[in-house]
Tab-separated table of C-alpha atoms and ligand atoms in Angstrom:
chain	number	residue	atom	x	y	z
U	1	MET	CA	6.671	9.723	-11.671
U	2	HIS	CA	7.622	6.347	-12.330
U	3	ILE	CA	5.684	3.473	-10.957
U	4	GLN	CA	6.793	-0.102	-10.823
U	5	PRO	CA	4.749	-2.714	-9.173
U	6	PHE	CA	6.267	-6.282	-7.560
U	7	CYS	CA	3.879	-8.953	-6.419
U	8	PHE	CA	5.381	-10.575	-3.211
U	9	ASN	CA	4.539	-13.426	-0.850
U	10	PRO	CA	2.346	-16.336	-0.461
U	11	ILE	CA	-0.850	-13.742	-0.258
U	12	GLN	CA	0.148	-11.994	-3.300
U	13	VAL	CA	0.322	-8.329	-2.054
U	14	ASN	CA	1.183	-5.615	-4.976
U	15	SER	CA	4.130	-3.551	-3.136
U	16	TYR	CA	4.498	-0.263	-5.631
U	17	LEU	CA	7.931	1.350	-5.956
U	18	LEU	CA	7.744	4.972	-7.005
U	19	TRP	CA	10.475	7.475	-7.838
U	20	ASP	CA	10.834	10.639	-9.933
U	21	ASP	CA	13.733	11.850	-12.092
U	22	ASP	CA	16.057	12.737	-9.859
U	23	LEU	CA	15.661	9.188	-8.306
U	24	ASN	CA	13.870	9.782	-5.466
U	25	ALA	CA	12.173	6.918	-4.374
U	26	LEU	CA	9.372	5.611	-1.874
U	27	ILE	CA	7.617	2.377	-1.397
U	28	ILE	CA	4.437	1.661	-0.967
U	29	ASP	CA	3.527	-1.739	1.303
U	30	PRO	CA	6.564	-3.843	0.885
U	31	GLY	CA	5.500	-7.375	1.009
U	32	CYS	CA	8.712	-9.105	0.116
U	33	TYR	CA	9.173	-12.412	2.205
U	34	SER	CA	11.465	-14.804	0.139
U	35	ASN	CA	15.110	-14.287	-0.067
U	36	ARG	CA	14.569	-14.152	-3.839
U	37	GLU	CA	11.874	-11.708	-3.505
U	38	LYS	CA	13.928	-9.282	-1.327
U	39	ASN	CA	16.681	-9.796	-3.816
U	40	THR	CA	14.409	-8.913	-6.762
U	41	LEU	CA	13.385	-5.426	-4.744
U	42	GLN	CA	17.001	-4.827	-4.159
U	43	GLU	CA	18.668	-5.474	-7.492
U	44	PHE	CA	15.738	-3.275	-9.276
U	45	ILE	CA	16.146	-0.712	-6.860
U	46	GLN	CA	20.097	-0.937	-7.919
U	47	ASN	CA	19.777	-1.223	-11.265
U	48	ASN	CA	17.866	1.843	-11.496
U	49	LYS	CA	20.304	3.839	-8.952
U	50	LEU	CA	17.351	4.759	-6.470
U	51	ILE	CA	17.563	6.528	-3.393
U	52	LEU	CA	14.924	5.273	-0.980
U	53	ARG	CA	13.308	7.539	0.954
U	54	ALA	CA	10.205	6.364	2.419
U	55	ILE	CA	8.067	3.112	3.768
U	56	LEU	CA	4.513	4.013	3.454
U	57	ASN	CA	1.900	1.451	4.583
U	58	THR	CA	-1.826	1.687	3.184
U	59	HIS	CA	-2.509	-0.164	6.479
U	60	LEU	CA	-0.739	-2.676	9.091
U	61	HIS	CA	-2.120	-6.363	7.501
U	62	PHE	CA	0.779	-8.460	8.161
U	63	ASP	CA	0.749	-8.858	4.253
U	64	HIS	CA	1.479	-5.779	3.404
U	65	ILE	CA	4.118	-5.130	6.148
U	66	LEU	CA	5.954	-8.510	5.527
U	67	GLY	CA	9.178	-6.590	3.865
U	68	ASN	CA	9.273	-3.638	5.902
U	69	ALA	CA	11.964	-5.067	8.516
U	70	PHE	CA	13.608	-5.805	5.171
U	71	VAL	CA	13.744	-2.710	3.502
U	72	GLU	CA	13.766	-0.487	7.115
U	73	LYS	CA	17.353	-2.248	7.703
U	74	THR	CA	18.901	-2.203	4.305
U	75	TYR	CA	18.125	1.273	3.755
U	76	ALA	CA	17.651	2.969	6.803
U	77	VAL	CA	14.432	4.249	6.490
U	78	GLY	CA	11.426	4.293	8.657
U	79	SER	CA	7.602	3.521	7.785
U	80	GLN	CA	4.628	5.968	8.202
U	81	ALA	CA	1.199	4.368	8.833
U	82	HIS	CA	-1.904	5.521	10.325
U	83	LYS	CA	-2.240	5.014	13.981
U	84	ASP	CA	-5.547	3.540	14.342
U	85	ASP	CA	-3.664	0.240	13.057
U	86	LEU	CA	-1.153	0.072	15.443
U	87	PHE	CA	-3.130	-2.406	17.232
U	88	LEU	CA	-2.281	-4.664	14.460
U	89	LEU	CA	1.606	-4.761	14.771
U	90	ASN	CA	1.478	-7.069	17.910
U	91	GLN	CA	-0.524	-9.274	16.023
U	92	LEU	CA	1.643	-9.507	13.361
U	93	PRO	CA	3.489	-12.982	13.980
U	94	LEU	CA	-0.010	-14.918	14.672
U	95	HIS	CA	-2.208	-13.809	11.852
U	96	ALA	CA	1.131	-14.436	9.562
U	97	GLN	CA	0.832	-18.165	11.258
U	98	LEU	CA	-2.558	-18.794	10.362
U	99	PHE	CA	-1.686	-18.207	6.900
U	100	GLY	CA	1.214	-20.392	6.959
U	101	VAL	CA	3.671	-17.674	6.916
U	102	THR	CA	6.879	-17.000	9.586
U	103	ALA	CA	7.355	-13.497	10.319
U	104	ARG	CA	10.668	-13.693	11.498
U	105	GLU	CA	11.193	-10.338	11.823
U	106	ILE	CA	8.743	-8.057	13.647
U	107	CYS	CA	8.928	-4.428	11.743
U	108	ARG	CA	9.217	-1.730	14.108
U	109	GLN	CA	6.779	0.897	14.838
U	110	PRO	CA	6.059	3.513	12.191
U	111	VAL	CA	8.507	6.644	12.682
U	112	ALA	CA	5.393	9.232	11.446
U	113	LEU	CA	2.143	8.534	11.777
U	114	LEU	CA	0.026	10.012	8.811
U	115	GLU	CA	-3.119	11.703	9.496
U	116	ASP	CA	-6.259	12.400	6.604
U	117	GLY	CA	-5.137	14.941	4.318
U	118	ASP	CA	-1.370	14.617	5.147
U	119	LEU	CA	0.696	15.223	2.249
U	120	VAL	CA	3.836	13.194	1.574
U	121	HIS	CA	6.567	14.597	-0.292
U	122	CYS	CA	9.177	12.508	-2.431
U	123	GLY	CA	11.841	14.362	-4.944
U	124	ASN	CA	9.146	16.451	-7.094
U	125	PHE	CA	6.163	14.047	-6.570
U	126	THR	CA	3.381	14.083	-3.454
U	127	LEU	CA	0.862	11.870	-2.177
U	128	LYS	CA	-1.877	12.575	-0.214
U	129	ALA	CA	-3.120	10.037	2.244
U	130	ILE	CA	-6.688	10.005	2.821
U	131	HIS	CA	-8.225	8.020	5.344
U	132	SER	CA	-10.390	5.040	4.297
U	133	PRO	CA	-11.397	2.853	7.418
U	134	GLY	CA	-13.853	-0.340	7.346
U	135	HIS	CA	-11.268	-2.788	5.857
U	136	SER	CA	-9.077	-1.974	9.141
U	137	PRO	CA	-9.533	1.195	10.863
U	138	GLY	CA	-6.522	2.706	9.759
U	139	SER	CA	-6.638	1.814	6.498
U	140	LEU	CA	-5.044	4.449	4.458
U	141	VAL	CA	-5.300	5.056	0.438
U	142	PHE	CA	-2.500	7.470	-1.512
U	143	TYR	CA	-3.519	9.928	-3.938
U	144	CYS	CA	-0.897	11.484	-6.298
U	145	GLU	CA	-3.231	14.522	-7.773
U	146	ASN	CA	-0.925	15.371	-10.758
U	147	GLU	CA	-0.076	12.209	-11.991
U	148	LYS	CA	-3.906	11.100	-11.543
U	149	CYS	CA	-3.301	7.873	-9.757
U	150	LEU	CA	-4.265	6.308	-6.676
U	151	PHE	CA	-2.991	3.621	-4.592
U	152	SER	CA	-5.839	1.777	-2.992
U	153	GLY	CA	-4.542	-0.513	-0.533
U	154	ASP	CA	-7.108	-3.439	0.285
U	155	VAL	CA	-10.373	-0.770	0.213
U	156	LEU	CA	-10.713	-1.152	-3.600
U	157	PHE	CA	-10.047	-3.516	-5.879
U	158	ARG	CA	-10.768	-4.079	-9.642
U	159	GLU	CA	-14.209	-4.955	-9.397
U	160	SER	CA	-14.401	-5.564	-6.051
U	161	ILE	CA	-13.615	-3.960	-2.427
U	162	GLY	CA	-11.904	-4.797	1.007
U	163	ARG	CA	-13.398	-7.255	3.258
U	164	SER	CA	-14.690	-5.864	6.721
U	165	ASP	CA	-14.904	-9.001	8.728
U	166	LEU	CA	-11.719	-8.794	10.143
U	167	GLN	CA	-10.955	-7.333	13.917
U	168	GLY	CA	-11.594	-3.274	13.386
U	169	GLY	CA	-13.421	-3.703	10.038
U	170	ASN	CA	-16.871	-2.501	9.394
U	171	GLY	CA	-19.223	-2.492	6.296
U	172	ASN	CA	-20.741	0.634	6.893
U	173	ILE	CA	-18.145	2.794	7.736
U	174	LEU	CA	-16.328	0.995	4.489
U	175	PHE	CA	-18.942	1.817	2.114
U	176	SER	CA	-18.521	5.536	3.515
U	177	SER	CA	-14.959	5.144	2.374
U	178	LEU	CA	-15.361	3.636	-0.913
U	179	LYS	CA	-18.349	6.352	-1.669
U	180	LYS	CA	-15.614	8.978	-0.740
U	181	LEU	CA	-13.192	7.639	-3.461
U	182	MET	CA	-15.751	7.297	-6.419
U	183	GLU	CA	-15.626	11.212	-5.989
U	184	LEU	CA	-12.261	11.358	-7.321
U	185	PRO	CA	-11.275	12.101	-11.205
U	186	HIS	CA	-13.058	9.377	-13.183
U	187	ASP	CA	-9.592	8.840	-15.097
U	188	THR	CA	-7.892	8.322	-11.861
U	189	VAL	CA	-6.033	5.237	-12.325
U	190	VAL	CA	-6.214	2.383	-9.359
U	191	TYR	CA	-3.491	0.483	-8.400
U	192	PRO	CA	-4.734	-2.120	-5.315
U	193	GLY	CA	-3.214	-3.752	-3.008
U	194	HIS	CA	-4.011	-7.239	-4.329
U	195	GLY	CA	-5.027	-7.879	-8.059
U	196	PRO	CA	-4.821	-5.966	-11.658
U	197	GLN	CA	-5.174	-2.034	-11.900
U	198	THR	CA	-8.327	-0.034	-12.823
U	199	THR	CA	-10.073	3.187	-12.996
U	200	ILE	CA	-12.196	4.907	-10.819
U	201	GLU	CA	-14.700	5.269	-13.786
U	202	TYR	CA	-14.374	1.669	-14.598
U	203	GLU	CA	-14.904	1.072	-10.696
U	204	ARG	CA	-18.012	3.320	-10.926
U	205	LEU	CA	-19.526	1.601	-13.589
U	206	HIS	CA	-18.609	-2.186	-12.905
U	207	ASN	CA	-18.002	-2.828	-9.555
U	208	PRO	CA	-20.978	-4.958	-8.259
U	209	PHE	CA	-20.480	-3.768	-4.820
U	210	LEU	CA	-20.741	-0.235	-5.448
D	1	ZN	ZN1	-5.687	-6.029	4.433
D	2	ZN	ZN1	-4.001	-7.167	1.593
């Protein structure tokens, strides 16, 4: 599995494009916002001849779904997310506005709802959705056992954790989610929704919030 990170939009979200050797691709949290960012993504997909098959959203905070509408239209794919975050979709323009971002295109409802333990297959790689609420009620992280990597959204960051003071957030629930993630193999590489990558082992030793 190949991984290409992009850092998009004024909130600096990490979007991750994943693909296999047969060029089957999916994107986690397309956050592209400006035309330049949309072009960057489109050119990368084009230059590498990738076939985009799915959009996965770790959660539905506006910064993580700003590029959903563009990717849905351009590649005729739908998004997948957890049902407990659907209430956030209606609030997308308002939340974006609070951060000075105009959400011109509202993203559509997900085409598929993911539950804890669901497997997402793309070409020859598989991601497992792990429901990890606390930052938002429908937060998911995506774990690839074969590749030993985890896409942690806004649940776990390098030396930090997600905030739990937003609507639907809960500190105790977040802590239980994090405890579950700390049980993953120590050499799992963690790709967070913001900031640099890390590993489970590093966070066990150095994360001041755990
Ligand atoms: Zn968030
Ligand atoms: Zn975020």
